[in-house]
Every structure is written in structure tokens, then in C-alpha cells.
Coordinates of C-alpha atoms in Angstrom, one line a residue:
M17 CA 83.4 83.7 158.3
K18 CA 86.0 81.2 157.0
K19 CA 84.9 81.8 153.4
S20 CA 85.1 85.6 153.9
L21 CA 88.6 85.3 155.3
M22 CA 89.6 83.0 152.4
I23 CA 88.3 85.5 149.8
L24 CA 90.1 88.4 151.6
T25 CA 93.3 86.4 151.6
V26 CA 93.2 85.6 147.9
A27 CA 92.2 89.2 147.0
G28 CA 95.1 90.4 149.1
A29 CA 97.5 88.2 147.3
L30 CA 96.3 89.2 143.8
L31 CA 95.9 92.9 144.5
P32 CA 99.6 93.9 144.3
A33 CA 99.8 92.3 140.8
F34 CA 96.9 94.3 139.5
A35 CA 97.9 97.5 141.4
F36 CA 101.3 97.5 139.6
A37 CA 99.9 96.8 136.2
Q38 CA 100.5 99.9 134.0
T39 CA 99.3 100.9 130.6
S40 CA 101.4 103.2 128.3
V41 CA 100.1 104.6 125.1
T42 CA 102.3 106.0 122.3
V43 CA 101.0 108.4 119.6
Y44 CA 103.0 108.2 116.4
G45 CA 102.7 109.0 112.7
R46 CA 104.1 110.2 109.4
L47 CA 103.5 113.0 107.1
D48 CA 104.9 112.6 103.6
V49 CA 104.1 115.0 100.7
S50 CA 105.8 115.4 97.3
I51 CA 105.4 117.2 94.0
D52 CA 105.3 114.5 91.3
H53 CA 105.7 115.0 87.5
E54 CA 104.5 112.0 85.5
K55 CA 104.9 111.4 81.8
T56 CA 103.3 108.5 80.0
Q57 CA 104.8 107.8 76.6
G58 CA 102.6 109.1 73.8
R59 CA 100.4 111.0 76.2
S60 CA 100.4 114.4 78.0
S61 CA 102.3 114.9 81.2
L62 CA 100.8 115.5 84.7
T63 CA 102.2 117.5 87.6
E64 CA 100.5 117.2 91.0
Q65 CA 101.0 117.3 94.8
A66 CA 100.9 113.7 96.1
D67 CA 100.5 112.2 99.5
N68 CA 102.7 109.1 100.2
A69 CA 101.0 107.0 102.9
S70 CA 100.7 109.6 105.6
R71 CA 99.3 108.1 108.8
L72 CA 98.4 108.6 112.5
G73 CA 98.5 105.8 115.0
F74 CA 98.1 104.9 118.7
K75 CA 99.7 101.8 120.2
G76 CA 99.9 100.7 123.8
V77 CA 101.1 98.0 126.2
E78 CA 100.0 96.9 129.6
D79 CA 102.3 94.9 131.9
L80 CA 100.3 91.9 133.2
G81 CA 103.1 90.5 135.3
S82 CA 105.1 87.3 135.0
G83 CA 106.5 88.4 131.7
F84 CA 103.2 88.8 130.0
K85 CA 102.0 92.0 128.3
A86 CA 98.8 93.0 126.6
V87 CA 99.3 95.0 123.4
F88 CA 96.9 97.0 121.3
G89 CA 96.9 99.5 118.5
A90 CA 95.0 101.4 115.8
E91 CA 96.4 103.3 112.9
Y92 CA 94.7 105.1 110.1
G93 CA 95.9 106.6 106.8
F94 CA 95.0 110.1 105.5
D95 CA 95.9 112.4 102.6
A96 CA 98.1 115.1 104.0
G97 CA 97.2 117.3 101.1
T98 CA 93.4 117.3 101.8
G99 CA 93.1 115.9 105.3
A100 CA 90.7 113.3 104.0
F101 CA 90.9 109.6 104.9
S102 CA 93.2 107.8 102.4
T103 CA 90.4 105.1 101.8
A104 CA 86.8 106.1 102.3
T105 CA 85.6 102.5 102.8
N106 CA 88.2 101.6 105.5
P107 CA 90.7 104.2 106.5
F108 CA 92.3 102.0 109.2
R109 CA 95.7 100.5 108.3
N110 CA 95.6 98.3 111.4
T111 CA 93.4 97.7 114.5
Y112 CA 94.6 94.9 116.8
V113 CA 94.8 93.5 120.3
G114 CA 97.0 90.7 121.6
F115 CA 99.7 89.4 124.0
T116 CA 103.5 89.2 124.2
G117 CA 105.6 87.0 126.4
G118 CA 108.1 84.2 126.5
F119 CA 106.1 82.3 123.9
G120 CA 106.4 85.2 121.4
A121 CA 103.5 87.4 120.3
V122 CA 99.9 86.9 119.1
A123 CA 97.5 89.5 117.7
F124 CA 93.9 89.5 116.5
G125 CA 92.2 92.0 114.2
R126 CA 93.1 93.9 111.1
L127 CA 96.8 93.3 110.9
D128 CA 99.7 94.7 108.9
S129 CA 103.5 94.8 109.4
A130 CA 103.2 97.4 112.1
N131 CA 101.5 95.1 114.6
P132 CA 103.7 93.1 117.1
T133 CA 103.6 89.9 115.1
G134 CA 104.7 91.6 111.9
S135 CA 103.6 90.3 108.5
P136 CA 104.9 86.9 107.3
L137 CA 105.6 88.0 103.8
Y138 CA 105.8 91.8 103.8
S139 CA 108.0 92.0 106.9
Q140 CA 110.6 89.9 105.0
V141 CA 110.6 92.6 102.3
T142 CA 110.9 95.5 104.6
K143 CA 113.7 93.8 106.6
N144 CA 115.9 93.1 103.6
V145 CA 114.9 95.5 100.8
D146 CA 115.5 99.3 101.0
F147 CA 112.6 101.1 99.3
V148 CA 113.4 104.2 97.3
V149 CA 112.4 106.6 100.1
H150 CA 109.0 104.9 100.8
D151 CA 106.9 102.1 99.7
A152 CA 104.2 104.5 98.6
G153 CA 103.1 106.8 95.8
A154 CA 105.3 106.7 92.6
T155 CA 107.7 104.1 94.0
A156 CA 105.3 101.6 95.7
I157 CA 106.3 98.1 94.9
G158 CA 105.9 95.9 98.1
T159 CA 102.4 94.6 97.6
S160 CA 102.1 95.3 93.8
V161 CA 105.3 94.2 92.0
L162 CA 106.6 92.0 94.9
R163 CA 103.2 90.6 95.8
A164 CA 104.0 90.5 99.5
R165 CA 100.6 90.3 101.2
N166 CA 100.5 92.8 104.1
R167 CA 97.2 94.3 105.3
V168 CA 94.4 91.9 106.0
S169 CA 91.2 91.9 108.1
N170 CA 89.7 89.2 110.4
A171 CA 93.2 87.8 111.0
F172 CA 95.2 85.9 113.7
G173 CA 98.9 86.5 113.7
Y174 CA 101.8 84.8 115.6
M175 CA 105.5 85.5 115.9
S176 CA 107.9 83.1 117.7
P177 CA 110.8 84.0 119.9
T178 CA 114.2 84.2 118.2
Y179 CA 116.5 81.1 118.5
G180 CA 120.0 81.1 117.0
G181 CA 119.0 84.0 114.7
F182 CA 115.8 82.2 113.5
N183 CA 112.2 83.2 114.1
V184 CA 108.8 82.4 112.4
R185 CA 105.9 84.5 111.6
A186 CA 102.5 83.1 110.6
R187 CA 99.0 84.4 109.8
Y188 CA 95.6 82.9 109.2
Y189 CA 92.7 85.0 107.9
L190 CA 89.0 84.6 107.2
S191 CA 88.9 86.8 104.2
G192 CA 85.4 86.5 103.0
A193 CA 83.4 89.6 101.9
A194 CA 79.9 90.5 100.7
P195 CA 78.8 88.3 97.8
A196 CA 79.1 91.2 95.3
A197 CA 82.7 91.9 96.3
I198 CA 84.3 88.5 95.6
P199 CA 82.7 86.1 93.2
G200 CA 82.1 82.7 94.8
V201 CA 82.3 84.1 98.3
A202 CA 79.1 84.5 100.3
Q203 CA 80.3 84.7 103.9
E204 CA 83.5 85.3 105.9
D205 CA 84.7 81.7 106.2
D206 CA 84.1 80.9 102.5
M207 CA 87.6 82.3 101.7
K208 CA 90.6 81.5 103.8
Q209 CA 94.2 82.7 103.5
F210 CA 97.4 81.5 105.2
D211 CA 100.9 83.0 105.2
I212 CA 104.1 81.8 106.9
G213 CA 107.7 83.1 106.9
L214 CA 111.0 81.8 108.3
N215 CA 113.5 84.5 109.0
Y216 CA 117.2 84.6 109.8
E217 CA 119.5 87.3 111.0
Q218 CA 123.1 87.1 112.0
G219 CA 125.3 90.2 112.0
P220 CA 125.2 91.9 108.6
F221 CA 123.4 89.0 106.9
T222 CA 119.6 88.8 106.8
A223 CA 117.4 86.4 104.9
G224 CA 113.9 84.9 104.7
I225 CA 111.7 82.5 102.9
G226 CA 107.9 82.7 102.8
Y227 CA 104.8 80.9 101.6
G228 CA 101.2 82.0 101.1
K229 CA 98.1 80.1 100.2
D230 CA 94.4 80.9 99.3
S231 CA 91.4 78.7 99.5
K232 CA 87.7 79.1 98.6
S233 CA 84.9 76.8 99.7
A234 CA 83.1 77.4 96.4
G235 CA 86.2 76.7 94.3
F236 CA 88.6 79.0 92.4
L237 CA 87.7 81.1 89.4
A238 CA 89.9 81.5 86.3
N239 CA 93.1 83.4 87.1
D240 CA 92.5 83.4 90.9
F241 CA 95.6 83.4 93.0
K242 CA 96.4 79.9 94.4
N243 CA 99.7 80.1 96.3
K244 CA 103.2 81.7 96.2
W245 CA 106.8 81.3 97.4
Q246 CA 109.3 84.0 98.0
A247 CA 112.9 84.3 99.1
V248 CA 114.9 87.4 100.0
A249 CA 118.4 88.1 101.4
S250 CA 120.6 91.1 102.1
Y251 CA 124.2 91.8 103.3
D252 CA 125.2 95.1 104.8
F253 CA 128.9 95.9 104.2
G254 CA 128.6 99.1 106.1
F255 CA 129.5 101.4 103.2
I256 CA 126.9 99.7 101.0
N257 CA 123.9 97.4 101.5
T258 CA 123.1 94.8 98.9
Y259 CA 119.9 92.8 98.5
G260 CA 117.9 90.5 96.2
F261 CA 114.4 89.1 96.1
Y262 CA 112.7 86.3 94.1
G263 CA 109.0 85.4 94.0
H264 CA 106.9 82.8 92.3
D265 CA 103.1 82.9 92.1
N266 CA 100.7 80.1 91.0
H267 CA 97.3 80.9 89.5
H268 CA 94.2 79.0 88.4
V269 CA 94.0 79.6 84.7
T270 CA 91.5 78.4 82.0
T271 CA 92.6 80.8 79.1
P272 CA 95.5 80.2 76.7
T273 CA 96.6 83.9 76.8
R274 CA 97.2 84.0 80.5
R275 CA 100.1 82.6 82.6
S276 CA 99.4 79.9 85.2
S277 CA 102.6 81.0 87.1
V278 CA 104.3 84.4 87.5
D279 CA 108.0 84.9 88.3
Y280 CA 109.4 88.2 89.6
W281 CA 112.7 89.4 91.0
L282 CA 114.5 92.5 92.3
V283 CA 118.1 93.5 93.0
G284 CA 119.2 96.7 94.7
V285 CA 121.8 98.7 96.6
S286 CA 121.7 101.5 99.0
A287 CA 124.6 103.5 100.5
P288 CA 124.9 106.2 103.2
F289 CA 126.9 109.2 102.6
G290 CA 127.7 112.5 104.3
G291 CA 126.0 111.7 107.6
N292 CA 122.2 111.3 107.4
N293 CA 122.1 111.1 103.6
R294 CA 121.4 107.9 101.6
V295 CA 121.2 106.9 97.9
I296 CA 119.1 103.9 96.8
A297 CA 118.7 102.1 93.4
N298 CA 116.4 99.2 92.6
Y299 CA 115.8 97.2 89.4
M300 CA 113.0 94.6 89.0
Q301 CA 111.2 92.4 86.5
K302 CA 107.9 90.6 86.7
D303 CA 106.0 88.3 84.3
V304 CA 102.8 89.9 83.1
Q305 CA 100.1 87.4 84.1
S306 CA 97.6 88.5 81.5
D307 CA 100.2 88.4 78.6
R308 CA 102.4 85.3 78.2
N309 CA 104.9 87.4 76.1
G310 CA 105.1 90.4 78.3
K311 CA 107.3 91.5 81.2
L312 CA 107.1 94.4 83.6
K313 CA 110.4 96.2 83.9
R314 CA 111.1 98.9 86.4
L315 CA 114.1 101.0 87.5
Q316 CA 114.1 103.3 90.5
F317 CA 116.6 105.7 91.9
G318 CA 116.4 108.1 94.9
V319 CA 118.4 110.3 97.2
S320 CA 117.3 111.3 100.7
H321 CA 118.8 114.1 102.9
G322 CA 118.3 113.7 106.6
M323 CA 117.8 117.1 108.1
S324 CA 117.3 115.4 111.5
K325 CA 116.5 111.9 112.8
R326 CA 112.8 112.6 112.0
T327 CA 112.7 114.9 109.0
S328 CA 114.2 114.3 105.5
L329 CA 114.1 115.9 102.0
Y330 CA 114.2 113.5 99.1
A331 CA 114.2 113.3 95.3
L332 CA 113.5 110.2 93.2
A333 CA 113.0 108.9 89.7
D334 CA 111.0 105.9 88.6
V335 CA 110.9 104.5 85.0
Q336 CA 108.4 101.7 84.4
D337 CA 107.5 99.6 81.3
P338 CA 104.3 97.9 82.5
N339 CA 104.3 95.4 79.6
S340 CA 107.4 94.9 77.3
N341 CA 105.0 93.4 74.7
V342 CA 103.2 96.7 74.3
A343 CA 104.7 99.6 72.4
N344 CA 104.9 103.2 73.7
N345 CA 103.6 102.6 77.2
K346 CA 106.5 103.6 79.4
I347 CA 105.7 105.7 82.5
R348 CA 108.3 108.1 83.9
V349 CA 108.0 109.9 87.2
V350 CA 110.3 112.4 88.9
S351 CA 109.4 113.5 92.4
A352 CA 110.7 115.7 95.2
G353 CA 109.2 115.9 98.7
I354 CA 109.6 116.1 102.5
Q355 CA 108.9 113.4 105.1
H356 CA 108.5 113.8 108.8
N357 CA 108.1 111.0 111.3
F358 CA 106.9 111.5 114.9

């Protein structure tokens, strides 16, 4: 009888906490379609309808009491022009579950910058650099030119609370794949990756420094990525936002024609005008790793017109020289489109 009374007493004490726990789920997404005209020097031109990272996602939070919350989410990408998944092998951009509280936030799963812990490297880029309308399609640069690792599977992420304007993001991944996919990798824990980013924000000034590292139990192959550093900063004057980025990658190299390290940088400005309108311009350079004498050079310019808080029309131009050491290979793209966020 005493044991029964004790159980009922404990249950009665805990029941209110569980009874008031609530789960809220948000449905969100983006549709972004443009008409692109691409001209490669010395070749014929191409005009096509292009999707620019359209997506549909679900995210939720459950209040666990005492300041703790459970968080979860799943987001997949699709081609708005065809309705097909953007990637047949894995259409999900993120799938995660985790917790938030006074300690910060943790998340497990397939993580990108949209999860509560953010992305140690890519979130520094999105916080400071204004993309020309979107980091997708003809103007995508975040994970290509700027090499800011973003979307990874089998990952654990952490973001600290903010103290005096500073916070830290970190991620650790078991990135192994099937033996045929990555040479020298037979199982998941044969390849490990780690990223960390220190961030600062105070008023109009924002900055960050990040580090990423790869390791393989079977050893690196020629030209494998080894580690990287990046630094980024921005200052918003109100009438204009200015920003700059610098990155340095180290590779394992055994051939005399390839670089063992790659440097890259970007400078840009963006300015609002006439209400919901904005103009953005970015210029960047990057060492070509496969050619010691070559540099990638790229100039982007775009204008967006906000028809509302969620819908905008845009026009952009992108001129790229993939390798300055190769003649007649410039790529020019002009694009006009519409983006709706919900």
C-alpha cells in the first residue's frame, strides 16, 4: 500500500509537467524559378527555365519545461519546374532532432545551416555576405567558390549561448560512405570531419573565423582536402552594407602541376533603395587547385524588387572566368525570375 501511494504521489507531481508540454509544427518553404540565358565563350548559347533551390520543410519544437525544448525538422529540395526531387539519391536537405536550453543547442542527423545549431562555416558566410538574390543556380558560390562546408550526414552539431556578442558553433561528422564512393573509405567511421566557428556581433559590425579538418583512417590520397581556415566580416552603415571574406585551404598533393594550398577571397556591397528593393554586387578570386598558374575570377550583380515581404522579382548577371590560364572559356549568365517564401 505504501509503495502504491508513493508511486501515485510521484506520478501526481510529474503529471502537470507532461500535461503542459506542447508541440508546435511549422510548415515552410521557398519557390524560386528563373529564365536563364547562358553564353560560354566560343560556344553556342543556352536559354532555359531554371529552379534555384526550391524547398519544402517541417520544423517543430516541444516545450519540456525548466527551459528545455526538444527540436526537430526535415526539409527536402525539389525542382519547381518539374516537381521532381532536386537530388534523386537524397532529396533531403536536412533531417534532425535535438535540444535547446540554457546550455545552447545540440542537434543530431543530416545537418545544414537551417538546423538550430547552424553551420560552423556556412553560417558565417550567410551572416556576413549578401548573396546575389540566392546562393543557388547561376550565382551559387557558398560551397563552391567559398568552400564553406554546409550540408553533411551522420553529424552532431552544437551552438553555445551568446556572451558579450560572441558564440561558438561546432560540428563533428562520421562521413564514411560505400567503398566505391570514396577511395580509401570502407565504413562510416573511416572518414571523420570537424568544423568550428567563432562568431561576433555587436551593432552593425559582424565577424567570424572558422576552421575545418578532414581525416581518413586509411590515409589521404593525392589532392585530398586536409584542412581550411576562413575569416569574414561585415559592417552595415544603413544605407549600404559592406563585407569581405578570405579563405585558405590545404590539400595533400603529390603532383607538380597541382597546388598544395588554395587561397580565395570576396568583397561585396549591397544597398536598399525605394522600400523593399535591393542592389547587390560581389567580386571574388580563387586559386585553381589543378593549375598552379590559374585563377578563377567572378563578378556578380543583381537587383531585387520586393513586391511584398514574401514575394520578390529579380534580375541578375554573372560573369565567370573559371581559369585565367585558359583562353576563351568565360561564362556569362543573365537571369530574371521570381521568388516566394512561405
